[in-house]
Protein backbone atom coordinates (compact mmCIF):
# COMPACT_ATOMS: atom_id res chain seq x y z
CA MET A 1 0.00 0.00 0.00
CA ASN A 2 1.01 3.64 -0.37
CA ILE A 3 2.22 5.46 2.74
CA PRO A 4 0.04 8.55 3.40
CA HIS A 5 1.83 11.76 2.45
CA PHE A 6 3.24 13.88 5.27
CA SER A 7 1.23 16.90 4.05
CA LEU A 8 -1.93 15.24 5.40
CA LEU A 9 -0.70 15.95 8.93
CA SER A 10 -2.14 19.32 9.93
CA ASP A 11 0.36 22.22 10.26
CA ILE A 12 3.40 20.14 9.32
CA TYR A 13 4.40 22.72 6.68
CA LYS A 14 4.30 25.46 9.31
CA ALA A 15 6.60 23.37 11.52
CA ALA A 16 9.02 22.74 8.66
CA GLU A 17 9.16 26.45 7.82
CA ARG A 18 10.02 27.34 11.42
CA ILE A 19 12.70 24.65 11.67
CA VAL A 20 14.32 25.67 8.38
CA LYS A 21 14.37 29.29 9.57
CA ALA A 22 16.10 28.14 12.79
CA ILE A 23 18.67 26.24 10.75
CA GLN A 24 19.35 29.21 8.45
CA THR A 25 19.73 31.68 11.32
CA GLN A 26 21.70 29.21 13.46
CA GLU A 27 19.24 29.28 16.34
CA LYS A 28 19.65 26.73 19.09
CA ILE A 29 17.33 23.75 18.59
CA VAL A 30 16.57 21.33 21.42
CA VAL A 31 14.57 18.12 20.95
CA VAL A 32 12.86 16.63 24.02
CA GLY A 33 11.79 12.98 23.92
CA ASP A 34 10.23 10.33 26.11
CA TYR A 35 12.23 7.70 27.99
CA ASP A 36 10.61 4.62 26.37
CA VAL A 37 11.43 2.83 23.09
CA ASP A 38 9.20 5.09 21.00
CA GLY A 39 10.71 8.20 22.54
CA THR A 40 14.34 7.16 22.20
CA SER A 41 13.70 5.91 18.64
CA SER A 42 12.13 9.27 17.76
CA LEU A 43 15.15 11.09 19.12
CA ALA A 44 17.55 8.80 17.25
CA ILE A 45 15.76 9.42 13.93
CA MET A 46 15.82 13.19 14.48
CA LYS A 47 19.50 13.21 15.49
CA LEU A 48 20.63 11.03 12.58
CA PHE A 49 18.58 13.02 10.05
CA PHE A 50 19.94 16.36 11.24
CA GLU A 51 23.49 14.99 11.27
CA LYS A 52 23.06 14.25 7.56
CA ILE A 53 22.33 17.91 6.87
CA GLY A 54 25.11 19.15 9.14
CA VAL A 55 22.89 20.61 11.86
CA ASP A 56 23.71 20.10 15.51
CA LEU A 57 20.76 19.26 17.73
CA GLU A 58 20.72 19.08 21.49
CA ILE A 59 18.91 15.95 22.65
CA VAL A 60 17.17 16.00 26.03
CA ILE A 61 15.57 12.97 27.69
CA PRO A 62 13.76 13.56 30.99
CA ASN A 63 14.63 11.27 33.87
CA ARG A 64 11.43 9.70 35.19
CA PHE A 65 12.71 9.85 38.78
CA VAL A 66 13.81 13.49 38.64
CA HIS A 67 11.70 15.28 36.02
CA GLY A 68 8.70 13.04 35.51
CA TYR A 69 7.16 12.50 32.09
CA GLY A 70 7.56 14.64 29.01
CA LEU A 71 8.08 18.37 28.61
CA SER A 72 7.63 19.50 32.20
CA PRO A 73 8.49 22.76 34.01
CA LYS A 74 11.25 20.80 35.77
CA ILE A 75 13.00 19.80 32.56
CA LEU A 76 12.57 23.30 31.09
CA LYS A 77 14.76 24.67 33.89
CA GLU A 78 17.65 22.73 32.31
CA ILE A 79 16.97 23.88 28.74
CA LYS A 80 18.09 27.04 26.97
CA ALA A 81 16.86 27.15 23.39
CA ASP A 82 15.34 29.33 20.68
CA LEU A 83 13.28 26.42 19.36
CA ILE A 84 12.09 23.37 21.31
CA ILE A 85 10.70 20.34 19.50
CA THR A 86 9.01 17.50 21.38
CA VAL A 87 8.83 13.96 20.04
CA ASP A 88 6.44 11.32 21.45
CA ASN A 89 5.19 13.74 24.12
CA GLY A 90 3.86 17.24 24.69
CA ILE A 91 0.16 17.04 23.91
CA THR A 92 -0.69 17.58 27.61
CA SER A 93 2.24 19.92 28.43
CA PHE A 94 0.06 22.96 29.18
CA GLU A 95 2.21 24.51 31.87
CA ALA A 96 5.44 23.94 29.95
CA ALA A 97 3.96 25.53 26.81
CA LYS A 98 3.01 28.58 28.86
CA ILE A 99 6.57 28.86 30.19
CA CYS A 100 7.99 28.63 26.65
CA LYS A 101 5.69 31.46 25.60
CA GLU A 102 6.85 33.61 28.51
CA THR A 103 10.56 32.96 27.86
CA GLY A 104 10.31 33.49 24.10
CA ALA A 105 11.17 29.95 23.00
CA ASP A 106 9.02 28.67 20.13
CA LEU A 107 7.57 25.23 20.85
CA ILE A 108 6.79 22.61 18.21
CA ILE A 109 4.94 19.62 19.65
CA THR A 110 4.97 16.32 17.75
CA ASP A 111 3.00 13.60 19.49
CA HIS A 112 0.61 10.73 18.82
CA HIS A 113 -1.18 10.47 22.15
CA THR A 114 -4.84 11.40 22.49
CA PRO A 115 -5.33 15.05 23.45
CA ILE A 116 -7.56 16.14 26.31
CA ILE A 117 -11.16 16.99 25.52
CA ASN A 118 -13.47 18.66 28.02
CA GLY A 119 -11.08 17.73 30.81
CA GLU A 120 -10.85 14.08 29.74
CA SER A 121 -9.15 12.06 27.01
CA GLY A 122 -11.40 11.43 24.05
CA ASP A 123 -11.73 11.14 20.32
CA GLY A 124 -12.70 14.74 19.67
CA GLU A 125 -16.02 13.90 18.07
CA SER A 126 -18.16 15.39 20.83
CA GLY A 127 -16.29 18.65 21.35
CA GLU A 128 -13.09 20.62 20.89
CA PHE A 129 -9.67 19.34 21.87
CA LYS A 130 -7.93 21.18 24.66
CA MET A 131 -4.33 21.67 23.61
CA PRO A 132 -1.20 23.48 24.83
CA ASP A 133 -0.53 26.98 23.49
CA ALA A 134 2.38 25.96 21.26
CA TYR A 135 3.75 27.50 18.06
CA VAL A 136 2.52 24.42 16.22
CA ILE A 137 1.24 20.94 17.11
CA ILE A 138 1.56 17.91 14.83
CA ASN A 139 -0.54 14.92 15.83
CA PRO A 140 -2.49 12.44 13.66
CA LYS A 141 -5.31 12.51 16.23
CA ILE A 142 -6.01 16.17 15.39
CA SER A 143 -5.39 15.87 11.63
CA PRO A 144 -8.78 15.33 9.91
CA GLU A 145 -7.22 14.46 6.54
CA PHE A 146 -4.69 11.93 7.86
CA PRO A 147 -6.31 8.55 7.13
CA PHE A 148 -4.77 6.40 9.88
CA LYS A 149 -4.67 7.65 13.45
CA GLU A 150 -2.78 4.79 15.14
CA ILE A 151 0.82 5.70 14.42
CA CYS A 152 3.57 6.04 17.01
CA GLY A 153 5.63 9.05 18.00
CA ALA A 154 8.61 7.96 15.91
CA GLU A 155 6.42 7.89 12.81
CA VAL A 156 5.34 11.49 13.45
CA ALA A 157 9.01 12.49 13.89
CA TRP A 158 9.88 10.64 10.66
CA TYR A 159 7.15 12.55 8.84
CA LEU A 160 8.52 15.83 10.23
CA CYS A 161 11.91 14.95 8.76
CA ALA A 162 10.20 14.28 5.41
CA SER A 163 8.65 17.75 5.43
CA ILE A 164 12.02 19.35 6.23
CA LYS A 165 13.63 17.31 3.44
CA GLN A 166 11.12 18.64 0.90
CA ARG A 167 11.33 22.23 2.16
CA MET A 168 15.15 22.19 1.88
CA ASN A 169 15.16 20.14 -1.35
CA LEU A 170 17.46 17.53 0.20
CA LYS A 171 18.60 14.25 -1.39
CA ILE A 172 18.03 11.95 1.59
CA ASP A 173 16.36 8.55 1.35
CA LEU A 174 14.10 8.40 4.40
CA ARG A 175 13.79 4.61 4.03
CA GLU A 176 17.17 4.34 5.72
CA PHE A 177 15.47 5.15 9.06
CA LEU A 178 12.92 2.35 8.79
CA ASP A 179 15.08 -0.03 10.84
CA ILE A 180 14.71 2.22 13.89
CA LEU A 181 11.10 3.05 12.99
CA SER A 182 10.04 -0.62 12.90
CA ILE A 183 11.37 -1.14 16.44
CA ALA A 184 9.30 1.81 17.69
CA ILE A 185 6.08 0.70 15.95
CA ILE A 186 6.26 -2.81 17.41
CA ALA A 187 7.47 -1.75 20.86
CA ASP A 188 4.71 0.86 21.21
CA VAL A 189 2.13 -1.84 20.36
CA MET A 190 0.77 -0.06 17.30
CA PRO A 191 -1.69 -2.10 15.18
CA LEU A 192 0.27 -3.92 12.47
CA THR A 193 -2.22 -2.96 9.77
CA HIS A 194 -2.41 -0.24 7.13
CA MET A 195 0.81 1.82 6.82
CA ASN A 196 2.31 0.28 9.98
CA ARG A 197 2.41 -3.15 8.38
CA THR A 198 4.19 -1.79 5.30
CA LEU A 199 6.74 0.17 7.29
CA VAL A 200 7.50 -2.72 9.66
CA ASN A 201 7.98 -5.18 6.78
CA MET A 202 10.44 -2.81 5.13
CA GLY A 203 12.10 -1.99 8.45
CA LEU A 204 12.64 -5.62 9.42
CA LYS A 205 14.45 -6.21 6.13
CA ARG A 206 16.79 -3.30 6.84
CA LEU A 207 17.37 -4.49 10.41
CA ASN A 208 18.41 -7.92 9.19
CA MET A 209 20.75 -6.33 6.63
CA ALA A 210 22.64 -4.95 9.69
CA LEU A 211 23.47 -1.58 8.14
CA ARG A 212 24.10 0.27 11.42
CA PRO A 213 26.39 -0.55 14.35
CA PHE A 214 23.44 -1.21 16.68
CA SER A 215 21.70 -3.53 14.20
CA ARG A 216 24.94 -5.47 13.62
CA ILE A 217 25.02 -6.15 17.36
CA LEU A 218 21.36 -7.23 17.37
CA VAL A 219 21.80 -9.58 14.41
CA ARG A 220 24.88 -11.05 16.07
CA GLU A 221 22.96 -11.61 19.31
CA PHE A 222 19.60 -12.79 17.95
CA LYS A 223 20.40 -14.08 14.44
CA GLU A 224 17.15 -13.30 12.57
CA ILE A 225 15.15 -10.32 13.82
CA ASN A 226 11.36 -10.46 13.52
CA SER A 227 8.45 -8.77 15.26
CA GLU A 228 8.60 -11.25 18.17
CA THR A 229 12.33 -10.71 18.66
CA ILE A 230 11.67 -6.99 18.93
CA ALA A 231 8.64 -7.36 21.22
CA PHE A 232 10.14 -9.89 23.64
CA GLN A 233 13.91 -9.39 23.44
CA ILE A 234 14.94 -6.03 22.02
CA ALA A 235 12.21 -3.66 23.27
CA PRO A 236 12.47 -4.79 26.93
CA ARG A 237 16.21 -4.09 26.87
CA ILE A 238 15.80 -0.64 25.34
CA ASN A 239 12.94 0.17 27.72
CA ALA A 240 14.95 -1.00 30.73
CA ALA A 241 17.27 2.01 30.52
CA GLY A 242 14.52 4.56 31.19
CA ARG A 243 12.79 2.29 33.68
CA MET A 244 15.78 1.62 35.89
CA GLU A 245 18.20 4.55 35.44
CA SER A 246 18.56 6.84 32.43
CA ALA A 247 17.24 6.42 28.88
CA TYR A 248 20.41 7.95 27.41
CA ALA A 249 21.96 4.47 27.29
CA ALA A 250 19.13 3.35 24.96
CA TYR A 251 19.40 6.46 22.78
CA ASN A 252 23.21 6.18 22.57
CA PHE A 253 22.87 2.52 21.57
CA LEU A 254 20.68 3.46 18.59
CA VAL A 255 22.97 6.26 17.36
CA SER A 256 26.30 4.49 18.04
CA LYS A 257 29.04 5.20 15.52
CA SER A 258 30.92 1.90 15.87
CA GLU A 259 30.22 -1.72 16.74
CA GLU A 260 32.46 -1.39 19.78
CA GLU A 261 30.43 1.55 21.07
CA ALA A 262 27.12 -0.18 20.26
CA PHE A 263 28.18 -3.37 22.03
CA ARG A 264 29.22 -1.42 25.12
CA TYR A 265 25.76 0.16 25.31
CA TYR A 266 24.10 -3.17 24.54
CA LEU A 267 25.83 -4.74 27.56
CA GLU A 268 24.58 -1.84 29.68
CA LEU A 269 21.01 -2.36 28.41
CA ASP A 270 21.29 -6.08 29.10
CA ARG A 271 22.48 -5.37 32.65
CA LEU A 272 19.61 -2.97 33.28
CA ASN A 273 17.10 -5.44 31.84
CA ASN A 274 18.37 -8.18 34.17
CA LEU A 275 18.09 -5.74 37.08
CA ARG A 276 14.54 -4.92 35.95
CA LYS A 277 13.61 -8.62 35.90
CA GLU A 278 15.09 -9.22 39.36
CA THR A 279 13.28 -6.18 40.77
CA GLU A 280 10.04 -7.23 39.11
CA LYS A 281 10.31 -10.79 40.49
CA GLU A 282 10.88 -9.56 44.05
CA ILE A 283 7.84 -7.29 43.90
CA ILE A 284 5.56 -9.93 42.33
CA GLU A 285 6.48 -12.39 45.09
CA SER A 286 5.67 -9.80 47.76
CA ILE A 287 2.17 -9.00 46.49
CA GLU A 288 -0.82 -10.86 47.92
CA VAL A 289 -3.91 -10.04 45.88
CA GLU A 290 -7.22 -9.77 47.71
CA ASP A 291 -10.53 -11.07 46.34
CA GLU A 292 -11.57 -7.94 44.45
CA ASP A 293 -12.54 -6.98 40.90
CA PHE A 294 -10.08 -4.10 40.62
CA ILE A 295 -6.58 -4.74 42.00
CA LEU A 296 -4.82 -1.83 43.72
CA PHE A 297 -1.54 -2.22 45.57
CA TYR A 298 1.26 0.03 46.80
CA GLY A 299 4.66 -0.35 48.42
CA ASP A 300 8.27 0.81 48.46
CA PHE A 301 8.57 -0.33 44.86
CA HIS A 302 10.96 0.81 42.15
CA GLU A 303 8.98 3.38 40.20
CA GLY A 304 10.27 2.15 36.85
CA VAL A 305 8.64 -1.28 37.04
CA VAL A 306 5.17 -0.59 38.46
CA GLY A 307 3.64 -0.61 34.97
CA ILE A 308 5.12 -4.03 34.23
CA ILE A 309 3.92 -5.34 37.60
CA ALA A 310 0.41 -4.11 36.82
CA SER A 311 0.55 -5.92 33.47
CA ARG A 312 1.68 -9.16 35.15
CA LEU A 313 -1.19 -8.93 37.66
CA VAL A 314 -3.69 -8.40 34.82
CA GLN A 315 -2.33 -11.42 32.96
CA LYS A 316 -2.42 -13.62 36.05
CA HIS A 317 -5.73 -12.57 37.63
CA LYS A 318 -7.68 -11.38 34.56
CA LYS A 319 -8.62 -8.13 36.33
CA PRO A 320 -7.52 -4.49 35.87
CA ALA A 321 -4.70 -3.44 38.17
CA ILE A 322 -2.96 -0.31 39.43
CA VAL A 323 0.37 -0.60 41.24
CA PHE A 324 1.76 2.39 43.14
CA SER A 325 5.26 3.32 44.19
CA LYS A 326 5.41 5.20 47.51
CA LYS A 327 7.14 8.59 47.41
CA GLY A 328 6.75 10.32 50.77
CA GLU A 329 3.14 11.35 51.26
CA PHE A 330 2.35 10.59 47.60
CA LEU A 331 1.75 7.37 45.66
CA LYS A 332 2.74 7.32 41.99
CA GLY A 333 0.98 4.55 40.09
CA SER A 334 0.64 2.85 36.74
CA GLY A 335 -2.48 0.97 35.68
CA ARG A 336 -3.31 -1.63 33.04
CA SER A 337 -6.64 -3.01 31.87
CA LEU A 338 -8.12 -5.83 29.79
CA GLY A 339 -11.11 -6.69 27.63
CA ASN A 340 -13.66 -3.88 27.48
CA ILE A 341 -12.74 -2.34 30.84
CA ASP A 342 -11.99 1.37 30.29
CA ILE A 343 -9.47 2.03 33.05
CA PHE A 344 -9.08 5.68 32.01
CA GLY A 345 -12.81 6.26 32.27
CA LEU A 346 -13.06 4.55 35.66
CA VAL A 347 -10.17 6.46 37.19
CA SER A 348 -11.43 9.73 35.65
CA GLU A 349 -14.60 9.31 37.71
CA CYS A 350 -12.41 9.55 40.82
CA LYS A 351 -10.69 12.80 39.79
CA ASP A 352 -11.38 14.43 43.17
CA LEU A 353 -8.93 11.92 44.70
CA LEU A 354 -6.19 12.46 42.12
CA GLU A 355 -3.18 14.79 42.13
CA GLY A 356 -2.25 14.00 38.53
CA PHE A 357 -3.57 11.71 35.82
CA GLY A 358 -3.22 10.71 32.17
CA GLY A 359 -3.63 7.74 29.86
CA HIS A 360 -6.11 5.94 27.64
CA LYS A 361 -8.63 3.09 27.74
CA MET A 362 -6.11 0.31 28.43
CA ALA A 363 -3.46 2.08 30.52
CA CYS A 364 -3.05 5.05 32.81
CA GLY A 365 -0.60 6.84 35.06
CA LEU A 366 -1.71 8.67 38.19
CA THR A 367 -0.56 10.28 41.42
CA ILE A 368 -2.56 10.34 44.67
CA ARG A 369 -1.96 11.18 48.28
CA LYS A 370 -1.31 8.11 50.40
CA GLU A 371 -4.26 9.02 52.63
CA ASN A 372 -6.62 8.63 49.64
CA PHE A 373 -5.51 5.11 48.68
CA GLU A 374 -8.17 3.13 50.55
CA LYS A 375 -10.92 5.47 49.35
CA LEU A 376 -9.74 5.14 45.74
CA LYS A 377 -9.57 1.37 46.08
CA LYS A 378 -13.11 1.17 47.49
CA THR A 379 -14.51 3.60 44.89
CA LEU A 380 -12.98 1.81 41.90
CA ASN A 381 -14.21 -1.57 43.12
CA GLU A 382 -17.69 -0.09 43.36
CA LYS A 383 -17.62 1.62 39.97
CA ILE A 384 -16.32 -1.45 38.13
CA LYS A 385 -19.51 -3.31 39.02
CA LYS A 386 -21.22 -1.63 36.08
CA TYR A 387 -19.24 -3.97 33.81
CA SER A 388 -20.46 -7.50 33.09
CA GLU A 389 -18.40 -10.68 33.31
CA ASP A 390 -18.06 -10.69 29.52
CA ASP A 391 -16.29 -7.31 29.65
CA PHE A 392 -13.36 -8.95 31.46
CA PHE A 393 -12.87 -11.44 28.61
CA ILE A 394 -9.60 -11.31 26.68
CA GLU A 395 -10.06 -12.45 23.06
CA ASP A 396 -7.51 -15.19 22.47
CA PHE A 397 -7.65 -15.95 18.72
CA VAL A 398 -7.34 -19.72 19.18
CA LEU A 399 -7.88 -21.32 15.76
CA GLY A 400 -8.63 -24.81 17.07
CA GLU A 401 -7.03 -28.13 17.92
CA LEU A 402 -3.81 -29.01 16.09
CA PRO A 403 -2.31 -32.53 16.39
CA PHE A 404 1.46 -33.09 16.21
CA CYS A 405 1.09 -35.06 12.95
CA GLU A 406 0.07 -31.83 11.16
CA ILE A 407 2.92 -29.72 12.55
CA ASP A 408 5.87 -29.37 10.19
CA LEU A 409 8.07 -26.78 8.47
CA GLU A 410 5.55 -26.37 5.65
CA LEU A 411 2.85 -25.27 8.12
CA LEU A 412 5.37 -22.99 9.84
CA ASP A 413 6.21 -21.34 6.49
CA ILE A 414 2.52 -20.79 5.75
CA ILE A 415 2.08 -19.05 9.10
CA LYS A 416 5.27 -17.01 8.62
CA GLY A 417 3.74 -15.70 5.38
CA TYR A 418 1.35 -13.64 7.50
CA GLU A 419 4.09 -11.90 9.48
CA PRO A 420 4.73 -9.46 11.03
CA PHE A 421 2.55 -10.51 13.97
CA GLY A 422 1.55 -8.13 16.71
CA GLU A 423 -1.26 -5.78 17.67
CA ALA A 424 -4.32 -6.22 15.38
CA ASN A 425 -2.55 -9.11 13.60
CA PRO A 426 -2.09 -11.74 16.34
CA LYS A 427 -0.04 -14.88 15.86
CA PRO A 428 -2.32 -17.93 15.43
CA LYS A 429 -2.77 -20.05 18.55
CA PHE A 430 -3.78 -23.68 18.83
CA ILE A 431 -4.72 -26.25 21.47
CA THR A 432 -3.48 -29.82 21.81
CA HIS A 433 -2.38 -32.39 24.41
CA ALA A 434 0.81 -34.39 24.90
CA LYS A 435 2.94 -36.36 27.35
CA ILE A 436 5.99 -34.66 28.87
CA GLU A 437 9.07 -36.81 28.28
CA HIS A 438 11.75 -34.39 29.52
CA ILE A 439 11.90 -31.10 31.48
CA GLN A 440 14.89 -28.74 31.46
CA ASN A 441 14.86 -25.77 33.84
CA LEU A 442 16.45 -22.89 31.94
CA LYS A 443 16.20 -19.96 34.42
CA ASP A 444 13.68 -17.51 35.87
CA ASN A 445 10.90 -20.13 35.73
CA HIS A 446 11.49 -20.72 32.01
CA TYR A 447 11.46 -24.39 30.92
CA LYS A 448 12.28 -26.41 27.84
CA LEU A 449 10.17 -29.54 27.34
CA ILE A 450 10.25 -32.57 25.06
CA LEU A 451 6.67 -33.59 24.29
CA ASN A 452 5.34 -36.88 22.91
CA GLN A 453 2.03 -37.31 21.11
CA ASN A 454 1.42 -40.75 19.61
CA GLY A 455 5.13 -41.33 19.05
CA ILE A 456 5.79 -37.91 17.51
CA TYR A 457 8.27 -35.85 19.56
CA LEU A 458 8.43 -32.04 19.47
CA PRO A 459 10.40 -29.50 21.54
CA ALA A 460 8.54 -26.80 23.45
CA VAL A 461 9.30 -23.90 25.75
CA ILE A 462 7.17 -22.25 28.43
CA PHE A 463 8.01 -18.96 30.13
CA ARG A 464 7.26 -17.77 33.68
CA PHE A 465 5.67 -21.04 34.76
CA ASP A 466 5.48 -21.25 38.55
CA GLY A 467 3.32 -24.37 38.95
CA GLU A 468 4.04 -28.10 38.83
CA PHE A 469 4.00 -30.17 35.65
CA ASP A 470 1.68 -33.17 35.24
CA ASP A 471 2.85 -36.09 33.11
CA ASN A 472 0.14 -35.36 30.54
CA ILE A 473 -0.87 -31.80 29.67
CA THR A 474 -3.43 -30.00 27.52
CA PHE A 475 -2.12 -26.63 26.46
CA LYS A 476 -2.48 -23.55 24.28
CA PHE A 477 0.48 -22.79 22.01
CA ASN A 478 1.86 -21.08 18.93
CA LEU A 479 4.56 -22.20 16.52
CA SER A 480 8.04 -20.76 16.28
CA GLU A 481 11.27 -21.60 14.51
CA ASN A 482 14.41 -22.85 16.29
CA ASN A 483 17.64 -22.71 14.28
CA TYR A 484 20.06 -23.78 17.01
CA TYR A 485 20.57 -27.34 15.68
CA GLY A 486 19.32 -26.65 12.18
CA ARG A 487 15.86 -25.50 11.18
CA GLU A 488 13.09 -27.09 13.28
CA VAL A 489 9.63 -26.31 14.60
CA GLN A 490 9.32 -25.40 18.27
CA LEU A 491 6.12 -24.99 20.28
CA ILE A 492 5.72 -21.94 22.49
CA ILE A 493 3.33 -22.92 25.28
CA GLU A 494 1.24 -19.92 26.33
CA GLU A 495 -0.96 -21.64 28.91
CA ILE A 496 -1.43 -25.09 30.39
CA LEU A 497 -5.17 -25.73 30.54
């Protein structure tokens, strides 16, 4: 399919004009990003693009423990610039935009998150968006002519580069940034349909060609890179930097100039990811969930992992969850939802108890006073009763029962033809039963199994399994490829039934 033209994003020409003027008059340009994969990828694309045209950008990444999220008054105290550009944030930076206005710095906001409408997040159909007073705002959600709203922050930044390229009549092939872009699209759980599917397919090819120092390290470590490798191996490592310490390690990894430099940053990301997993495991083991429909919990937890903990609780208990980290008299939390449960809507109804809040239907971030925790917990568990049991259901996309005799490389290749798998294009799942012939404990409750069904033996792996294995199991699984001893089919067990 054709990729929508950048001109369909409202006000992108105005942004390009202002940036070109800043370049021509040698004004100081600062780009402020988020500390997750999408944010650091956006920053990397901007930095690498501007390097190609010989323009020096200052890159600023807020520290979640010091500055909080996005373009905040705190981070502005550390910035001196004539022009500030945000990537993957800024659509709710009202106070920061006001400060920029007062200090004379022009602010260009590029974001993909849903703006506020009538004091709440919404789709804009029932009223006007409430937006910061910036020089210009570029966001697909407020661009009536842009045909596909579900793009990530890095895609918006990439489009901004395209508009600058045209305005300056530059000879730069923007496809060279698709390797970084594909990581951001998958990591930010964008639907792999429409333009996202096209860009990810092209980006995965470039990643596997290993054209940059960071991608040479990734190909060396993971052999073939696909959407699952990014989702389960690469994205957690890049995210770990901002979660545990500073996201600059992730950004520096993506823009590394040599394999040696990239490998040094990769080792740092790997260390931080291991620390994240250890921290996460300790917290999970300390939590005892009560019999309630909406899980709320707080403790002296590492702030960077509360979102992951909430996700784990949702997966395990099939209920929405908010996990808070205690910071003095305040609790800073991250929530996750499931099915048709609108966690943003539910928490919005408790706004009198909140000190700060943002998010969307499936996830939210909030701050409350510790003294309001029990009241919030009671209120949310009352308000969630308006949902039926069916609303808690997670659609699983199980295609049916699949016996071992029908599992082979030909079937695997047919399934691979529908890649990349991810949001809105889930990997097919099946159900079957087998006898366990061998169990190998890998680490962190990950196991490799040898399964036998009517004399046909197949290898399988299961992750984060904390129960006991029966000799015979019925299970839900998907198919993957294992190339360690030559090409073979491997089952990935998602759940023992």
